[in-house]
GROMACS .gro file of C-alpha atoms in nm:
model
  404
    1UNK     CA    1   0.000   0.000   0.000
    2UNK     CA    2   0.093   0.382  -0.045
    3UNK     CA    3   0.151   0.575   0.285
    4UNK     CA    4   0.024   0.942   0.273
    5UNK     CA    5  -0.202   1.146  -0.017
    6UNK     CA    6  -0.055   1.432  -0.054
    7UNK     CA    7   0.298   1.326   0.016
    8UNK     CA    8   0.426   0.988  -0.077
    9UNK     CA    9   0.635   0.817   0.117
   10UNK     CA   10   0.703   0.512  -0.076
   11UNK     CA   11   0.574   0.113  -0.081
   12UNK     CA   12   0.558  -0.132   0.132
   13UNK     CA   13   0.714  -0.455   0.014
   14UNK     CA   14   0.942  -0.751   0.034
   15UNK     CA   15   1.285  -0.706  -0.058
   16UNK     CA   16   1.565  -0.915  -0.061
   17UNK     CA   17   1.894  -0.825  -0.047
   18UNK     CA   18   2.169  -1.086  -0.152
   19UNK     CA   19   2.545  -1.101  -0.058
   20UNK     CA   20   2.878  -1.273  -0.107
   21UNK     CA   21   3.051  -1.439   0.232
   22UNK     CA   22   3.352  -1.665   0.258
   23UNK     CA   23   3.272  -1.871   0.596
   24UNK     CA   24   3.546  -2.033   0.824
   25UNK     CA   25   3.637  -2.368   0.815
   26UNK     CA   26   3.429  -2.462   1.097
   27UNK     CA   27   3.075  -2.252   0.924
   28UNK     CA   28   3.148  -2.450   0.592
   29UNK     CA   29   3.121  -2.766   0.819
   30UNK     CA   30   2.849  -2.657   0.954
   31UNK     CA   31   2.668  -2.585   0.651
   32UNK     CA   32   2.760  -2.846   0.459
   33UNK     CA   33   2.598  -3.049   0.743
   34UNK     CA   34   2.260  -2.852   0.686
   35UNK     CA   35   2.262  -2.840   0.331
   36UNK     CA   36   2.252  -3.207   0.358
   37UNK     CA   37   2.027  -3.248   0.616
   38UNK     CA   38   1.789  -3.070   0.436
   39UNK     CA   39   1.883  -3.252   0.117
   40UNK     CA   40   1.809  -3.543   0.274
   41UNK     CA   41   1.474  -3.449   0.446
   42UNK     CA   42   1.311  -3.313   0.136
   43UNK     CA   43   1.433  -3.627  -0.087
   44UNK     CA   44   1.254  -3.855   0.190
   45UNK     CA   45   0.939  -3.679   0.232
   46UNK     CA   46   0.920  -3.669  -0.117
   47UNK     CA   47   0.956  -3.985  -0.203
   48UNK     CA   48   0.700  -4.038   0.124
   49UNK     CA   49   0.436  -3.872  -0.067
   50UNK     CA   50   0.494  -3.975  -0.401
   51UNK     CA   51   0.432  -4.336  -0.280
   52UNK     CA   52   0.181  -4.256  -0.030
   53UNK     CA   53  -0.062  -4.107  -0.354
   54UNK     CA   54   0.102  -4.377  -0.608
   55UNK     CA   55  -0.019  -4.669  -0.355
   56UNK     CA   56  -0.294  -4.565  -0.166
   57UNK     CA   57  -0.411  -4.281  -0.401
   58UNK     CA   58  -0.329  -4.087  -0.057
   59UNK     CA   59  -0.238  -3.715  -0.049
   60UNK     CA   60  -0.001  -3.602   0.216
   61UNK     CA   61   0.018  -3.253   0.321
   62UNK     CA   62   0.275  -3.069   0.507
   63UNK     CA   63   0.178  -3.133   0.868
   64UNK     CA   64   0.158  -3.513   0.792
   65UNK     CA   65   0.511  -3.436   0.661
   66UNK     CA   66   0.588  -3.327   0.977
   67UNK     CA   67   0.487  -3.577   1.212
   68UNK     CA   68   0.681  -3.790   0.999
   69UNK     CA   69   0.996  -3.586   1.057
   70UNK     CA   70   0.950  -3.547   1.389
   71UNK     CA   71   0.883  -3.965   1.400
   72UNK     CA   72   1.221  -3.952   1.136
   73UNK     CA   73   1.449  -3.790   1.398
   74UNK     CA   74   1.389  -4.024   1.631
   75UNK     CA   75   1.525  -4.302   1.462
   76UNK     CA   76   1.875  -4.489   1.498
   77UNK     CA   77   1.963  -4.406   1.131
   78UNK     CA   78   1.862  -4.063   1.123
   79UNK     CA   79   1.986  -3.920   1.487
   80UNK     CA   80   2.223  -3.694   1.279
   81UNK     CA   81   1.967  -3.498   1.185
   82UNK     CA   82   1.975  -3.344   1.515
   83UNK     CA   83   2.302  -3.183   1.510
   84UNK     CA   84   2.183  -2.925   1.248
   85UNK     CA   85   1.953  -2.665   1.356
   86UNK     CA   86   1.582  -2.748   1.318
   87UNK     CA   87   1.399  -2.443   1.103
   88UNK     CA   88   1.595  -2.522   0.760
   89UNK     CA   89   1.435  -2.854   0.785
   90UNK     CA   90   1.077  -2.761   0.892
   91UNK     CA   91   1.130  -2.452   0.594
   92UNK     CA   92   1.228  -2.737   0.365
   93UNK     CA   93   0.883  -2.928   0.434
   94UNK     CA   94   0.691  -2.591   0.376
   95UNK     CA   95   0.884  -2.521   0.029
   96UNK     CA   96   0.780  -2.898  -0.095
   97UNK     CA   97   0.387  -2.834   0.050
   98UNK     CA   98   0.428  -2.540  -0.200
   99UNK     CA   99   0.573  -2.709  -0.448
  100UNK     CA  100   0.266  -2.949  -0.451
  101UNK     CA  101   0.026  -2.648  -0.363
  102UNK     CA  102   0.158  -2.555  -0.734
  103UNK     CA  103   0.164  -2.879  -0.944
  104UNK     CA  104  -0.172  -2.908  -0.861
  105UNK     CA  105  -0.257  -2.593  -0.957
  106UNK     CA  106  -0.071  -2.661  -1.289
  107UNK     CA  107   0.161  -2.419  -1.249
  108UNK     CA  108   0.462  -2.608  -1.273
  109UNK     CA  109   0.590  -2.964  -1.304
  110UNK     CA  110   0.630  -3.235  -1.062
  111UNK     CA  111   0.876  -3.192  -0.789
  112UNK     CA  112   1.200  -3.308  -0.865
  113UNK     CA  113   1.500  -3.481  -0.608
  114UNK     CA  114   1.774  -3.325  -0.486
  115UNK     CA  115   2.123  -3.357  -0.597
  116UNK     CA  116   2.397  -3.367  -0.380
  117UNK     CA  117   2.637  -3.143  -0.671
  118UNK     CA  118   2.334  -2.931  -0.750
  119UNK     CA  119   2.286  -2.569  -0.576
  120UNK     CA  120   2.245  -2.588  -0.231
  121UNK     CA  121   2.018  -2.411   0.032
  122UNK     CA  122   1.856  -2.333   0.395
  123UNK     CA  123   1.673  -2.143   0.495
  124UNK     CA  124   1.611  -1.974   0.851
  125UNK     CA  125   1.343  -1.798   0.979
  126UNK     CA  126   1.352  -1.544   1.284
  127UNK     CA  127   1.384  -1.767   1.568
  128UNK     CA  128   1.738  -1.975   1.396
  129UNK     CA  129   1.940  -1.643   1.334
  130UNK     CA  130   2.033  -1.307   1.482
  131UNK     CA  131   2.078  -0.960   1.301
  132UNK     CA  132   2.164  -0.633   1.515
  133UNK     CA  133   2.145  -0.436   1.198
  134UNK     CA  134   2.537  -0.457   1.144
  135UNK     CA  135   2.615  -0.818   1.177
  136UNK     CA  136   2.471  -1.184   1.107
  137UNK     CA  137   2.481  -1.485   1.325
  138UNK     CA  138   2.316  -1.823   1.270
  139UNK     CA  139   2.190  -2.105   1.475
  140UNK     CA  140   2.427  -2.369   1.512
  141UNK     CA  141   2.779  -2.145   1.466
  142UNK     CA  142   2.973  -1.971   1.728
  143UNK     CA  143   3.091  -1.685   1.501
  144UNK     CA  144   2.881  -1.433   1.297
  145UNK     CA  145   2.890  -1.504   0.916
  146UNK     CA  146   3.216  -1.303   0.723
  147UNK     CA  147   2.965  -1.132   0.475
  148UNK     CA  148   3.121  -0.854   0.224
  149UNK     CA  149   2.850  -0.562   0.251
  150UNK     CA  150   2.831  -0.465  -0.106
  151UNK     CA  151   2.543  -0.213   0.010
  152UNK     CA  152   2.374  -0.102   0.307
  153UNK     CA  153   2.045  -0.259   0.468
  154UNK     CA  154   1.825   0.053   0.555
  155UNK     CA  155   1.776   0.080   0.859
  156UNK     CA  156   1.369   0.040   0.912
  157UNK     CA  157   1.388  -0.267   0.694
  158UNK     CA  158   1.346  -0.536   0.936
  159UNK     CA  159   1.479  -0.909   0.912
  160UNK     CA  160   1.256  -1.184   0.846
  161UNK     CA  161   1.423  -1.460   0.674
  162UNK     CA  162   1.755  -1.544   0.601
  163UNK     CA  163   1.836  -1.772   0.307
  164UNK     CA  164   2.199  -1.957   0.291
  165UNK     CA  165   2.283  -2.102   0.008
  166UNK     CA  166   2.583  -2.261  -0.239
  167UNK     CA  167   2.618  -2.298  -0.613
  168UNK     CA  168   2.759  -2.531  -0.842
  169UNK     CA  169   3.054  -2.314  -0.897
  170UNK     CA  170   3.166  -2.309  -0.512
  171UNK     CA  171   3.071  -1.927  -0.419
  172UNK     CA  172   2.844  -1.875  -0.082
  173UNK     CA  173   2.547  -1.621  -0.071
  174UNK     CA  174   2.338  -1.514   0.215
  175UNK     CA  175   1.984  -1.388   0.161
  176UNK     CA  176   1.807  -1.112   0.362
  177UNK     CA  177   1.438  -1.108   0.299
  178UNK     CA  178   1.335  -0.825   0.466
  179UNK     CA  179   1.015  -0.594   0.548
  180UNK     CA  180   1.083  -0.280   0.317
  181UNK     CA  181   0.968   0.030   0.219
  182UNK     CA  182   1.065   0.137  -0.133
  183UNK     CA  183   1.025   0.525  -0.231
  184UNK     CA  184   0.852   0.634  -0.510
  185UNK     CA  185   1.053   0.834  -0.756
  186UNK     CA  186   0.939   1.153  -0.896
  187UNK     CA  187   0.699   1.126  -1.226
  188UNK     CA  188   0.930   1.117  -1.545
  189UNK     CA  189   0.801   1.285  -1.885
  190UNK     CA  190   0.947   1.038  -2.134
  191UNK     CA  191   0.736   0.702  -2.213
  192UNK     CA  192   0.867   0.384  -2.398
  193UNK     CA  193   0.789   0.093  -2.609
  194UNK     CA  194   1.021  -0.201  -2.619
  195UNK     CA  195   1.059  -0.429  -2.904
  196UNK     CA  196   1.214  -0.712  -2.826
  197UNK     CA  197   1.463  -0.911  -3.042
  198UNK     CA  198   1.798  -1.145  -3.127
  199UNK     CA  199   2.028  -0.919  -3.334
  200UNK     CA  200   1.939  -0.614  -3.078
  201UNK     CA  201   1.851  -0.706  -2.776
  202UNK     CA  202   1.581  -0.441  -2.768
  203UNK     CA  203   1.467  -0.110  -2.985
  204UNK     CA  204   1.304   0.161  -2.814
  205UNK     CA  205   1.053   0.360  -2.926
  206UNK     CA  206   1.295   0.653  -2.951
  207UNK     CA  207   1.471   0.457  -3.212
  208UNK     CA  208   1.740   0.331  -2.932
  209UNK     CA  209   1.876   0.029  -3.033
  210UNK     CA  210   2.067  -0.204  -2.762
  211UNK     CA  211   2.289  -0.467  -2.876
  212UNK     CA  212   2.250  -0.792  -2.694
  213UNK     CA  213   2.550  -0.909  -2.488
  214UNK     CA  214   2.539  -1.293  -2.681
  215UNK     CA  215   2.743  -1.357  -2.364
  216UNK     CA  216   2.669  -1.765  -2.380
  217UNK     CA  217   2.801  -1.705  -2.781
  218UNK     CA  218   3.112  -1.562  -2.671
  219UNK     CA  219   3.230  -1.812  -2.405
  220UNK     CA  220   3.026  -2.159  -2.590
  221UNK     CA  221   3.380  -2.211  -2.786
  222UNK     CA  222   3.557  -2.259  -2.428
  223UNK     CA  223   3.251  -2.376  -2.280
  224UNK     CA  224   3.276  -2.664  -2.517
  225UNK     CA  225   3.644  -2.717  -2.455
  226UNK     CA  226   3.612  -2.757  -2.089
  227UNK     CA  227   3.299  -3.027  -2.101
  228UNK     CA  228   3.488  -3.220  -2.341
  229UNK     CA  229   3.731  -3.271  -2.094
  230UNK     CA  230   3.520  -3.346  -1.810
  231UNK     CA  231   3.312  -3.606  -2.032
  232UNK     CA  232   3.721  -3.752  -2.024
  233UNK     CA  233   3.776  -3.800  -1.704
  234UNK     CA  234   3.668  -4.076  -1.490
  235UNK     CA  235   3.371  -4.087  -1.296
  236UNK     CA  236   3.455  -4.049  -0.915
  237UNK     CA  237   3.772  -3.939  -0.976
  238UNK     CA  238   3.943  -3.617  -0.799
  239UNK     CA  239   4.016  -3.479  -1.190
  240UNK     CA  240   3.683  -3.486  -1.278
  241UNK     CA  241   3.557  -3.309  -0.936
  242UNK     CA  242   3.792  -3.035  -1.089
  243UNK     CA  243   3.684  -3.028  -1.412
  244UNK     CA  244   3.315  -2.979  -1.308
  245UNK     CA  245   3.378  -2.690  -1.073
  246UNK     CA  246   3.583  -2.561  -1.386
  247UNK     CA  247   3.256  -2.585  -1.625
  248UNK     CA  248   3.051  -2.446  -1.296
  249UNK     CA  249   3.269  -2.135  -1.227
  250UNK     CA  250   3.263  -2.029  -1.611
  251UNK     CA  251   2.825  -2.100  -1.619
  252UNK     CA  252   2.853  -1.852  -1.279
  253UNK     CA  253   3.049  -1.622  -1.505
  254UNK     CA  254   2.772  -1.579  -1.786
  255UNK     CA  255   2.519  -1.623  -1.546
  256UNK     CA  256   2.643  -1.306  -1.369
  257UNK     CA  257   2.690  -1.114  -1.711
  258UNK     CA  258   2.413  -1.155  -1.839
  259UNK     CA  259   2.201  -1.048  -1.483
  260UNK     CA  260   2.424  -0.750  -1.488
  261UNK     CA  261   2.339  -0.645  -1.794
  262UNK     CA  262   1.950  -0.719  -1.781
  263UNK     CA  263   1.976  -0.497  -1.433
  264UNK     CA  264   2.168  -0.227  -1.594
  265UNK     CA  265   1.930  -0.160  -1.891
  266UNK     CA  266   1.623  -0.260  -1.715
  267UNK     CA  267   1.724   0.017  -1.392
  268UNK     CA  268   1.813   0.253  -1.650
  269UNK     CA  269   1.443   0.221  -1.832
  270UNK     CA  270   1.273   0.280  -1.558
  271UNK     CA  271   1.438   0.577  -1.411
  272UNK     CA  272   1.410   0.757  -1.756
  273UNK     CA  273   1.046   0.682  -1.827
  274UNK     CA  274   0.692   0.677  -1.675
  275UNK     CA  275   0.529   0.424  -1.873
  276UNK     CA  276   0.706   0.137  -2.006
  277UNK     CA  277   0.523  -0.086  -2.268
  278UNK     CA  278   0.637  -0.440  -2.411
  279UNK     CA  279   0.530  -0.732  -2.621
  280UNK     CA  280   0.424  -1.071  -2.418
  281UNK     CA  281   0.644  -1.293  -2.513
  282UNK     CA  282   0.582  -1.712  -2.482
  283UNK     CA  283   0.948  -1.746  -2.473
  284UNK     CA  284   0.906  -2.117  -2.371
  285UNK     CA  285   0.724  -2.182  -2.712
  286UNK     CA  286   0.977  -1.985  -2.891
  287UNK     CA  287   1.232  -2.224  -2.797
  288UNK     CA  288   1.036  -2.488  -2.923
  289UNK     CA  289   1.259  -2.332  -3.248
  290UNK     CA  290   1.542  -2.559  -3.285
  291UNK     CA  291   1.756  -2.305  -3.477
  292UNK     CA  292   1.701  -2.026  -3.213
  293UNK     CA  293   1.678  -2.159  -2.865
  294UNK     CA  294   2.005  -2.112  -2.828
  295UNK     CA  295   2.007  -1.769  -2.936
  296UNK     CA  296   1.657  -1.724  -2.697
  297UNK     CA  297   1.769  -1.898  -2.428
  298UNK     CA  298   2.111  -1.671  -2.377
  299UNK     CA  299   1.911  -1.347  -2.435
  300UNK     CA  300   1.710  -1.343  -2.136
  301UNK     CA  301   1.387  -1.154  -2.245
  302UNK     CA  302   1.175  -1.357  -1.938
  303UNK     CA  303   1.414  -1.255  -1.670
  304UNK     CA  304   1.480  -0.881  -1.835
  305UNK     CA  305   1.040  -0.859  -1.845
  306UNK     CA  306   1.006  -0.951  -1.509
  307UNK     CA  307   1.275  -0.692  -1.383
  308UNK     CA  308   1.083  -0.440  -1.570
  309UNK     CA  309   0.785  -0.515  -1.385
  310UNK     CA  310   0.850  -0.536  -1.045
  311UNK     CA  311   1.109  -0.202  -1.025
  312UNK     CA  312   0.845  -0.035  -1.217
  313UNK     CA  313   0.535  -0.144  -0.921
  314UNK     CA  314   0.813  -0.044  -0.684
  315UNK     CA  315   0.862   0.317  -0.799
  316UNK     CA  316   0.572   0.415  -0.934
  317UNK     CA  317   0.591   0.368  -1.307
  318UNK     CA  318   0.306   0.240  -1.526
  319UNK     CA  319   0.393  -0.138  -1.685
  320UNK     CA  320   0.202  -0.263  -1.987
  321UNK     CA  321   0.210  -0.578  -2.143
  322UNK     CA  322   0.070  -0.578  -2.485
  323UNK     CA  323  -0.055  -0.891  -2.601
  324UNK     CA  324   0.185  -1.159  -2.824
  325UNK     CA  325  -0.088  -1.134  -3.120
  326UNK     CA  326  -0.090  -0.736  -3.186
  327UNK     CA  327   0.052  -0.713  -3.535
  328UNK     CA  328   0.357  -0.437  -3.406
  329UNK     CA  329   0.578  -0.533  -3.677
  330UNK     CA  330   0.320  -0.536  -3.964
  331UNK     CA  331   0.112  -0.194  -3.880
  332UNK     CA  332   0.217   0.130  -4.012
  333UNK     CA  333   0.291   0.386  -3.674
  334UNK     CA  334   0.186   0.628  -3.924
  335UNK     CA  335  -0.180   0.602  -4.039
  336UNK     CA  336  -0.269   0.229  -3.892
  337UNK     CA  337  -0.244   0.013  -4.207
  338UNK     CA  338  -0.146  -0.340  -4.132
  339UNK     CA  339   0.041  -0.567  -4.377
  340UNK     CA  340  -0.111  -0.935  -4.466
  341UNK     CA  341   0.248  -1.062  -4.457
  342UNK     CA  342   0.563  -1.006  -4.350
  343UNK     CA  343   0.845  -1.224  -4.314
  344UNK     CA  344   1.147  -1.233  -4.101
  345UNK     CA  345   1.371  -1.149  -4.353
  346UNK     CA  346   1.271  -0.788  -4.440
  347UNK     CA  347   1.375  -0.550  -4.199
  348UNK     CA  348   1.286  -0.214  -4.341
  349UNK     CA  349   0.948  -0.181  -4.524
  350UNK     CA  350   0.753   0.108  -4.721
  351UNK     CA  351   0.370   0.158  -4.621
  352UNK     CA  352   0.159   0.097  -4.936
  353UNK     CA  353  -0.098   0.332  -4.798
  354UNK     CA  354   0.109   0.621  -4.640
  355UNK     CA  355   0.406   0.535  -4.864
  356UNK     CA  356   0.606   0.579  -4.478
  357UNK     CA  357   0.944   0.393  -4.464
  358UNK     CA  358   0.983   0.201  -4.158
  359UNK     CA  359   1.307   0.023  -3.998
  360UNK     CA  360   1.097  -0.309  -3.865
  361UNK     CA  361   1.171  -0.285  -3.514
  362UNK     CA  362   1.171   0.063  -3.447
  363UNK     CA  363   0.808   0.112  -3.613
  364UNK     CA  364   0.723  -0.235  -3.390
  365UNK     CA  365   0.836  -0.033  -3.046
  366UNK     CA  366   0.641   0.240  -3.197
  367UNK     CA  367   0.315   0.067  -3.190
  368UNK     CA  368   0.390  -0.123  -2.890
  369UNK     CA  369   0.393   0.198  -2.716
  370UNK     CA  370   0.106   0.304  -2.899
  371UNK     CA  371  -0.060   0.009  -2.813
  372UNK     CA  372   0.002   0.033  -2.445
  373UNK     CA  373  -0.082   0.320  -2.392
  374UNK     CA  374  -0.430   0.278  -2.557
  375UNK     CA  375  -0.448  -0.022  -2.284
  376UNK     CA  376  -0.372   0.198  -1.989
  377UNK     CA  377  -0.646   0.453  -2.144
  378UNK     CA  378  -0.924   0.191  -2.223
  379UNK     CA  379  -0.828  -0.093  -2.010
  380UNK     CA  380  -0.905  -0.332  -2.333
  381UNK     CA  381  -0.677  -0.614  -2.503
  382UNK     CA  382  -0.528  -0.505  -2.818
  383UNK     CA  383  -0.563  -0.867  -2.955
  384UNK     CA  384  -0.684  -0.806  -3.315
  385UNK     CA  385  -0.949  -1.120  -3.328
  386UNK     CA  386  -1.041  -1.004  -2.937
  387UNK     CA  387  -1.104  -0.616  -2.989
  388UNK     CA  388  -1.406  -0.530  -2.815
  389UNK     CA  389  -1.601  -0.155  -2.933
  390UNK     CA  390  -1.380   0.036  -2.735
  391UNK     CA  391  -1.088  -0.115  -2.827
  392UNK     CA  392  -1.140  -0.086  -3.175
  393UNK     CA  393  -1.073   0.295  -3.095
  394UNK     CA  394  -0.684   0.162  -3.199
  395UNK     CA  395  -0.766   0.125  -3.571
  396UNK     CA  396  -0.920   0.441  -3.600
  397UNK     CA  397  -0.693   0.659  -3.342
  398UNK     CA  398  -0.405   0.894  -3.493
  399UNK     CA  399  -0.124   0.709  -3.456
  400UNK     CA  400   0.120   0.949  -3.508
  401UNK     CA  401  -0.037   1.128  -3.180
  402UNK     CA  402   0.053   0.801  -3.024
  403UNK     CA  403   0.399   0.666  -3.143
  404UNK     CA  404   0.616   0.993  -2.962
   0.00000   0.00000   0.00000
């Protein structure tokens, strides 16, 4: 919610803020002790409930999953569970309930196992750590955790859960969700549409082109290199331990270029403008395209839309998605005229009616922002087959009013 009407203070929200640390001997212990505790209890339980609902068409929920843990820890074979703190594994139960709480609700897939060379995590709610605003200590460890503070925690954000976790590549990272408020920026004049693409990451609507980083393109030759030589080495083997981190440590390193990046731009875009339009995109389908997954896949438009979207509900800026189906590329920003066909290949086009010479994605970020802003005014879908009355106002409107 907003605080204040005349004056705004800002949004109330969850934030997270995520660091680096480099624990002790004794914390990496320690944690590697919870990581696979909780490794452990999640593979069991769900393997409990899979059979449970495979056998006895029986559905388990979490506080069944719970008695059974508590029943678990009692055990001969699992008394080591004890030496670990208790909350990451009660969190762990609550994160497969929701896991479930999600298939069912066909959001996603079936939960999956596991792995003990996979990314690793606990989580610890308030009563398992303790944060005086300057340091962090958690359950279990004598010493507070050697974080690098790459940027201050305000301080009337307040604690709530603290997330540890590992990656593939070796590198620790401590999680602080916290109870934020995030202050609205002043209203900007400009407004954008984005068009989103391969060979430029994305065209604005003020005939901006970005060039996409192709940052999995410029490392896949080495890339290659290195998982050739861990296919090489034997299974088990202290060689091929070090060739995995090796092909871990250089995923980390396009993983993080590409996030910067998508930050960058995406920080940038919202600070300039006050409405921000772009295309829904069913990138998931679109990689259904064996000769440009690849190419989709190490752009990042998902990751880059969602950015967009929650800075924007953080600060105060308008965020449209138009929908996938608006012709953008194949309507004239000038007088409205839309093309029967249009392929790939041609990137600049003359109207037939207007006789207007358009660069493809430019005149596509044009109407995108044309488009949105039509949906902020009328509240309609700008799907073509869907229009209702009012939205048909888009075919008729001046689009050169529109397109900025």
């Amino acid at each position: 919610m907003w605080f204040g009407a005349d004056s705004i203070l800002g949004m109330q929200t969850k934030r997270a803020y995520r660091f680096r640390f480099y624990p002790t001997p004794e914390q990496a212990m320690t944690l590697a002790r919870t990581f696979g505790c909780v490794r452990v209890v999640y593979n069991h339980m769900l393997a409990l409930r899979s059979t449970a609902w495979a056998q006895r068409q029986e559905r388990l929920g979490y506080h069944a999953s719970s008695a059974a843990l508590t029943a678990l820890k009692k055990t001969s074979d699992y008394l080591w569970l004890n030496e670990v703190s208790s909350v990451p594994l009660q969190q762990t139960l609550r994160h497969l309930q929701t896991t479930f709480v999600n298939f069912f609700a066909k959001r996603t897939g079936y939960a999956r196992f596991k792995r003990k060379d996979g990314p690793q995590s606990a989580e610890y709610t308030a009563s398992a750590f303790r944060w005086d605003g300057r340091s962090l200590k958690l359950a279990k460890m004598a010493e507070v955790l050697p974080i690098r503070w790459s940027r201050q925690i305000p301080k009337a954000a307040k604690v709530t859960t603290v997330t540890v976790s590992k990656d593939p590549a070796g590198r620790y990272f401590v999680s602080l969700l916290c109870d934020d408020v995030v202050v609205q920026k002043a209203p900007a004049s400009n407004c954008v549409g984005i068009d989103l693409g391969l060979s430029h990451f994305a065209t604005l609507s003020t005939g901006e082109k970005v060039d996409a980083p192709q940052v999995f393109r410029q490392h896949e030759e080495k890339l290659a290199k290195l998982q050739r030589r861990l296919a090489r080495k034997q299974r088990g083997s202290a060689r091929r331990a070090k060739a995995k981190l090796k092909v871990a440590k250089l995923h980390a390193k396009i993983a993080d270029i590409r996030r910067d990046f998508l930050h960058q731009l995406s920080t940038r875009l919202i600070h300039e403008n006050q409405v921000i339009a772009v295309e829904s995109l069913s990138v998931s389908n679109m990689q259904k395209n064996r000769c440009l997954a690849k190419s989709i896949g190490d752009a990042g438009w998902a990751e880059f839309v969602r950015q967009l979207e929650y800075k924007a509900r953080w600060v105060g800026r308008e965020f449209v998605r138009v929908d996938r189906w608006y012709p953008s590329s194949k309507r004239c920003s000038h007088c409205g005229h839309v093309l029967t066909k249009l392929p790939l290949s041609v990137r600049r086009w003359s109207c037939p009616e207007c006789g207007t010479d358009h660069d493809r994605d430019i005149n596509a970020a044009h109407n995108v922002l044309a488009a949105g802003l039509a949906v902020l005014a009328h509240g309609e879908t700008v799907r073509p087959e869907c229009m209702s009355v009012d939205a048909q106002w888009l075919g008729s409107v001046k689009w050169e009013s529109l397109s900025l």
